[in-house]
Short mmCIF file of N, CA and C in Angstrom, two decimals:
data_model
loop_
_atom_site.label_atom_id
_atom_site.label_comp_id
_atom_site.label_asym_id
_atom_site.label_seq_id
_atom_site.Cartn_x
_atom_site.Cartn_y
_atom_site.Cartn_z
N UNK A 796 17.11 0.24 -13.92
CA UNK A 796 17.15 1.24 -12.86
C UNK A 796 18.43 1.08 -12.05
N UNK A 797 18.88 -0.16 -11.85
CA UNK A 797 20.09 -0.39 -11.08
C UNK A 797 21.29 0.24 -11.76
N UNK A 798 21.38 0.08 -13.07
CA UNK A 798 22.50 0.66 -13.80
C UNK A 798 22.43 2.19 -13.83
N UNK A 799 21.24 2.74 -13.76
CA UNK A 799 21.08 4.19 -13.83
C UNK A 799 21.14 4.83 -12.44
N UNK A 800 21.23 4.01 -11.40
CA UNK A 800 21.22 4.52 -10.03
C UNK A 800 22.34 5.53 -9.79
N UNK A 801 23.51 5.24 -10.33
CA UNK A 801 24.65 6.16 -10.17
C UNK A 801 25.35 6.38 -11.50
N UNK A 802 24.58 6.67 -12.55
CA UNK A 802 25.22 6.83 -13.86
C UNK A 802 25.92 8.18 -14.00
N UNK A 803 25.54 9.18 -13.21
CA UNK A 803 26.21 10.47 -13.21
C UNK A 803 27.11 10.51 -11.98
N UNK A 804 28.40 10.68 -12.15
CA UNK A 804 29.30 10.70 -10.99
C UNK A 804 28.90 11.78 -9.98
N UNK A 805 28.80 11.38 -8.74
CA UNK A 805 28.46 12.31 -7.66
C UNK A 805 26.98 12.57 -7.49
N UNK A 806 26.13 11.97 -8.30
CA UNK A 806 24.67 12.17 -8.19
C UNK A 806 23.98 10.82 -8.15
N UNK A 807 23.20 10.59 -7.10
CA UNK A 807 22.43 9.35 -6.97
C UNK A 807 20.99 9.61 -7.31
N UNK A 808 20.40 8.71 -8.06
CA UNK A 808 18.99 8.80 -8.40
C UNK A 808 18.22 7.81 -7.52
N UNK A 809 17.82 8.27 -6.35
CA UNK A 809 17.12 7.41 -5.40
C UNK A 809 15.63 7.32 -5.69
N UNK A 810 15.10 8.26 -6.42
CA UNK A 810 13.66 8.27 -6.70
C UNK A 810 13.44 8.40 -8.21
N UNK A 811 12.31 7.87 -8.64
CA UNK A 811 12.02 7.88 -10.08
C UNK A 811 11.89 9.30 -10.63
N UNK A 812 11.33 10.22 -9.83
CA UNK A 812 11.16 11.57 -10.37
C UNK A 812 12.52 12.25 -10.56
N UNK A 813 13.52 11.91 -9.74
CA UNK A 813 14.86 12.47 -9.95
C UNK A 813 15.44 11.96 -11.26
N UNK A 814 15.23 10.68 -11.54
CA UNK A 814 15.71 10.11 -12.79
C UNK A 814 14.97 10.73 -13.98
N UNK A 815 13.66 10.93 -13.83
CA UNK A 815 12.87 11.57 -14.88
C UNK A 815 13.31 13.00 -15.13
N UNK A 816 13.64 13.72 -14.06
CA UNK A 816 14.11 15.09 -14.23
C UNK A 816 15.46 15.12 -14.94
N UNK A 817 16.30 14.16 -14.65
CA UNK A 817 17.60 14.12 -15.34
C UNK A 817 17.41 13.76 -16.82
N UNK A 818 16.49 12.85 -17.10
CA UNK A 818 16.31 12.38 -18.48
C UNK A 818 15.53 13.38 -19.34
N UNK A 819 14.49 14.00 -18.76
CA UNK A 819 13.59 14.84 -19.57
C UNK A 819 13.65 16.32 -19.24
N UNK A 820 14.44 16.70 -18.26
CA UNK A 820 14.51 18.10 -17.87
C UNK A 820 13.83 18.33 -16.54
N UNK A 821 14.10 19.50 -15.98
CA UNK A 821 13.63 19.80 -14.62
C UNK A 821 12.11 19.78 -14.49
N UNK A 822 11.39 20.45 -15.39
CA UNK A 822 9.93 20.52 -15.28
C UNK A 822 9.23 19.38 -16.01
N UNK A 823 9.66 19.07 -17.21
CA UNK A 823 9.01 18.04 -18.00
C UNK A 823 9.15 16.66 -17.36
N UNK A 824 10.27 16.43 -16.68
CA UNK A 824 10.48 15.14 -16.02
C UNK A 824 9.43 14.85 -14.97
N UNK A 825 9.06 15.87 -14.21
CA UNK A 825 8.01 15.70 -13.20
C UNK A 825 6.66 15.42 -13.85
N UNK A 826 6.36 16.13 -14.93
CA UNK A 826 5.06 15.96 -15.61
C UNK A 826 4.95 14.60 -16.29
N UNK A 827 6.06 13.97 -16.59
CA UNK A 827 6.03 12.64 -17.21
C UNK A 827 5.98 11.54 -16.16
N UNK A 828 6.78 11.66 -15.11
CA UNK A 828 6.94 10.57 -14.14
C UNK A 828 5.85 10.57 -13.07
N UNK A 829 5.53 11.71 -12.50
CA UNK A 829 4.62 11.76 -11.36
C UNK A 829 3.21 11.24 -11.70
N UNK A 830 2.59 11.60 -12.83
CA UNK A 830 1.27 11.02 -13.12
C UNK A 830 1.30 9.50 -13.25
N UNK A 831 2.37 8.97 -13.84
CA UNK A 831 2.47 7.51 -13.97
C UNK A 831 2.61 6.86 -12.60
N UNK A 832 3.40 7.46 -11.72
CA UNK A 832 3.54 6.93 -10.37
C UNK A 832 2.21 6.99 -9.63
N UNK A 833 1.48 8.07 -9.80
CA UNK A 833 0.19 8.23 -9.13
C UNK A 833 -0.81 7.17 -9.60
N UNK A 834 -0.85 6.91 -10.90
CA UNK A 834 -1.75 5.89 -11.43
C UNK A 834 -1.42 4.52 -10.86
N UNK A 835 -0.13 4.20 -10.81
CA UNK A 835 0.28 2.90 -10.27
C UNK A 835 -0.05 2.80 -8.79
N UNK A 836 0.22 3.86 -8.01
CA UNK A 836 -0.07 3.84 -6.58
C UNK A 836 -1.56 3.66 -6.31
N UNK A 837 -2.39 4.40 -7.01
CA UNK A 837 -3.84 4.29 -6.80
C UNK A 837 -4.33 2.90 -7.19
N UNK A 838 -3.83 2.37 -8.29
CA UNK A 838 -4.22 1.03 -8.71
C UNK A 838 -3.82 -0.03 -7.70
N UNK A 839 -2.60 0.07 -7.19
CA UNK A 839 -2.13 -0.90 -6.18
C UNK A 839 -2.96 -0.77 -4.90
N UNK A 840 -3.27 0.44 -4.48
CA UNK A 840 -4.08 0.64 -3.28
C UNK A 840 -5.47 0.03 -3.43
N UNK A 841 -6.08 0.20 -4.60
CA UNK A 841 -7.41 -0.37 -4.83
C UNK A 841 -7.36 -1.88 -4.77
N UNK A 842 -6.38 -2.47 -5.44
CA UNK A 842 -6.24 -3.93 -5.41
C UNK A 842 -5.97 -4.42 -4.00
N UNK A 843 -5.15 -3.70 -3.25
CA UNK A 843 -4.83 -4.06 -1.87
C UNK A 843 -6.08 -4.05 -1.00
N UNK A 844 -6.89 -3.01 -1.13
CA UNK A 844 -8.10 -2.92 -0.32
C UNK A 844 -9.12 -4.00 -0.68
N UNK A 845 -9.30 -4.26 -1.96
CA UNK A 845 -10.26 -5.28 -2.39
C UNK A 845 -9.78 -6.67 -1.94
N UNK A 846 -8.48 -6.94 -2.09
CA UNK A 846 -7.95 -8.24 -1.66
C UNK A 846 -8.08 -8.42 -0.16
N UNK A 847 -7.79 -7.37 0.60
CA UNK A 847 -7.95 -7.45 2.06
C UNK A 847 -9.40 -7.65 2.45
N UNK A 848 -10.31 -6.96 1.80
CA UNK A 848 -11.74 -7.12 2.07
C UNK A 848 -12.23 -8.52 1.73
N UNK A 849 -11.76 -9.06 0.60
CA UNK A 849 -12.15 -10.42 0.23
C UNK A 849 -11.62 -11.43 1.24
N UNK A 850 -10.41 -11.21 1.73
CA UNK A 850 -9.84 -12.11 2.74
C UNK A 850 -10.65 -12.06 4.03
N UNK A 851 -11.04 -10.87 4.45
CA UNK A 851 -11.88 -10.75 5.64
C UNK A 851 -13.22 -11.44 5.44
N UNK A 852 -13.81 -11.27 4.28
CA UNK A 852 -15.10 -11.91 3.98
C UNK A 852 -14.96 -13.43 4.00
N UNK A 853 -13.89 -13.93 3.39
CA UNK A 853 -13.66 -15.38 3.37
C UNK A 853 -13.48 -15.91 4.80
N UNK A 854 -12.74 -15.18 5.63
CA UNK A 854 -12.56 -15.57 7.02
C UNK A 854 -13.89 -15.59 7.76
N UNK A 855 -14.70 -14.56 7.54
CA UNK A 855 -16.01 -14.49 8.18
C UNK A 855 -16.89 -15.65 7.74
N UNK A 856 -16.87 -15.97 6.47
CA UNK A 856 -17.69 -17.07 5.95
C UNK A 856 -17.20 -18.42 6.47
N UNK A 857 -15.90 -18.56 6.72
CA UNK A 857 -15.39 -19.80 7.26
C UNK A 857 -15.71 -19.96 8.74
N UNK A 858 -15.62 -18.85 9.48
CA UNK A 858 -15.87 -18.91 10.92
C UNK A 858 -17.36 -19.03 11.21
N UNK A 859 -18.19 -18.33 10.47
CA UNK A 859 -19.64 -18.36 10.68
C UNK A 859 -20.35 -18.69 9.38
N UNK A 860 -20.35 -19.97 8.99
CA UNK A 860 -20.98 -20.34 7.71
C UNK A 860 -22.49 -20.11 7.69
N UNK A 861 -23.13 -20.19 8.83
CA UNK A 861 -24.58 -19.98 8.89
C UNK A 861 -24.95 -18.57 9.31
N UNK A 862 -23.94 -17.72 9.47
CA UNK A 862 -24.19 -16.36 9.94
C UNK A 862 -24.80 -15.49 8.85
N UNK A 863 -25.07 -14.27 9.26
CA UNK A 863 -25.66 -13.31 8.33
C UNK A 863 -24.68 -13.00 7.20
N UNK A 864 -25.17 -12.95 5.99
CA UNK A 864 -24.33 -12.62 4.83
C UNK A 864 -24.12 -11.11 4.81
N UNK A 865 -22.86 -10.72 4.76
CA UNK A 865 -22.48 -9.30 4.75
C UNK A 865 -21.85 -9.00 3.39
N UNK A 866 -22.17 -7.83 2.86
CA UNK A 866 -21.64 -7.44 1.55
C UNK A 866 -20.12 -7.27 1.60
N UNK A 867 -19.50 -7.54 0.46
CA UNK A 867 -18.06 -7.37 0.33
C UNK A 867 -17.66 -5.92 0.56
N UNK A 868 -18.53 -4.99 0.20
CA UNK A 868 -18.24 -3.56 0.37
C UNK A 868 -17.96 -3.22 1.82
N UNK A 869 -18.72 -3.83 2.74
CA UNK A 869 -18.51 -3.55 4.16
C UNK A 869 -17.18 -4.09 4.65
N UNK A 870 -16.79 -5.27 4.15
CA UNK A 870 -15.49 -5.81 4.54
C UNK A 870 -14.36 -4.95 4.00
N UNK A 871 -14.51 -4.43 2.80
CA UNK A 871 -13.49 -3.53 2.25
C UNK A 871 -13.39 -2.27 3.10
N UNK A 872 -14.51 -1.75 3.54
CA UNK A 872 -14.51 -0.56 4.40
C UNK A 872 -13.88 -0.86 5.75
N UNK A 873 -14.14 -2.03 6.32
CA UNK A 873 -13.53 -2.42 7.59
C UNK A 873 -12.01 -2.51 7.43
N UNK A 874 -11.59 -3.22 6.37
CA UNK A 874 -10.16 -3.38 6.13
C UNK A 874 -9.49 -2.03 5.92
N UNK A 875 -10.09 -1.16 5.13
CA UNK A 875 -9.48 0.13 4.87
C UNK A 875 -9.45 1.01 6.12
N UNK A 876 -10.44 0.88 6.98
CA UNK A 876 -10.44 1.66 8.23
C UNK A 876 -9.31 1.22 9.15
N UNK A 877 -9.12 -0.08 9.29
CA UNK A 877 -8.01 -0.58 10.11
C UNK A 877 -6.68 -0.17 9.49
N UNK A 878 -6.58 -0.27 8.17
CA UNK A 878 -5.36 0.12 7.47
C UNK A 878 -5.09 1.61 7.68
N UNK A 879 -6.13 2.43 7.64
CA UNK A 879 -5.97 3.87 7.84
C UNK A 879 -5.42 4.18 9.23
N UNK A 880 -5.96 3.50 10.25
CA UNK A 880 -5.49 3.73 11.63
C UNK A 880 -4.03 3.29 11.76
N UNK A 881 -3.70 2.09 11.25
CA UNK A 881 -2.34 1.60 11.37
C UNK A 881 -1.34 2.45 10.58
N UNK A 882 -1.78 3.05 9.48
CA UNK A 882 -0.85 3.85 8.68
C UNK A 882 -0.47 5.16 9.36
N UNK A 883 -1.22 5.56 10.37
CA UNK A 883 -0.89 6.81 11.06
C UNK A 883 -0.01 6.60 12.29
N UNK A 884 0.42 5.37 12.54
CA UNK A 884 1.37 5.14 13.62
C UNK A 884 2.74 5.64 13.17
N UNK A 885 3.51 6.23 14.08
CA UNK A 885 4.76 6.86 13.67
C UNK A 885 5.84 5.90 13.15
N UNK A 886 5.91 4.68 13.69
CA UNK A 886 6.93 3.74 13.22
C UNK A 886 6.51 2.31 13.57
N UNK A 887 7.32 1.36 13.15
CA UNK A 887 6.96 -0.04 13.38
C UNK A 887 6.99 -0.42 14.85
N UNK A 888 7.74 0.29 15.67
CA UNK A 888 7.76 -0.01 17.11
C UNK A 888 6.39 0.25 17.74
N UNK A 889 5.60 1.12 17.13
CA UNK A 889 4.29 1.45 17.67
C UNK A 889 3.29 0.32 17.47
N UNK A 890 3.58 -0.61 16.58
CA UNK A 890 2.63 -1.70 16.35
C UNK A 890 3.02 -2.96 17.12
N UNK A 891 3.90 -2.81 18.12
CA UNK A 891 4.29 -3.97 18.92
C UNK A 891 3.07 -4.54 19.64
N UNK A 892 2.12 -3.69 20.03
CA UNK A 892 0.89 -4.17 20.66
C UNK A 892 0.07 -5.00 19.69
N UNK A 893 0.04 -4.60 18.42
CA UNK A 893 -0.67 -5.37 17.40
C UNK A 893 0.01 -6.72 17.21
N UNK A 894 1.34 -6.73 17.20
CA UNK A 894 2.08 -7.98 17.04
C UNK A 894 1.83 -8.90 18.23
N UNK A 895 1.78 -8.33 19.43
CA UNK A 895 1.49 -9.13 20.62
C UNK A 895 0.09 -9.72 20.55
N UNK A 896 -0.87 -8.92 20.14
CA UNK A 896 -2.25 -9.43 20.01
C UNK A 896 -2.33 -10.54 18.97
N UNK A 897 -1.61 -10.40 17.87
CA UNK A 897 -1.59 -11.44 16.83
C UNK A 897 -0.95 -12.71 17.36
N UNK A 898 0.11 -12.58 18.15
CA UNK A 898 0.78 -13.75 18.71
C UNK A 898 -0.14 -14.46 19.71
N UNK A 899 -0.85 -13.71 20.52
CA UNK A 899 -1.76 -14.31 21.50
C UNK A 899 -2.92 -15.01 20.77
N UNK A 900 -3.44 -14.38 19.71
CA UNK A 900 -4.55 -15.00 18.98
C UNK A 900 -4.12 -16.24 18.22
N UNK A 901 -2.82 -16.33 17.89
CA UNK A 901 -2.37 -17.51 17.13
C UNK A 901 -2.23 -18.73 18.03
N UNK A 902 -2.16 -18.52 19.34
CA UNK A 902 -2.10 -19.65 20.27
C UNK A 902 -3.49 -20.27 20.39
N UNK A 903 -3.51 -21.58 20.41
CA UNK A 903 -4.81 -22.21 20.53
C UNK A 903 -4.79 -23.35 21.46
#
């Protein structure tokens, strides 16, 4: 991809679909590249949510070993809900409050 980034003088391929359109044509390039990108994105999102939910569950089990057992599904839903809220912030400066809260919680 690095070598193909600027293989055509005056044209930069910053996105995979642009490279696909150059390689396979204007319409066919999109039909080849976009479904593959979508499959990879959905797969990564699923793994991300499950891993985050498992981490929350592990933290809960460590903090409250005798507490009520909660299903992994609920932790995945909690993680995805927090992720959904944070993803709608306009930029990283908006999460400075989250960073401050994390810094305060890390003090012991």
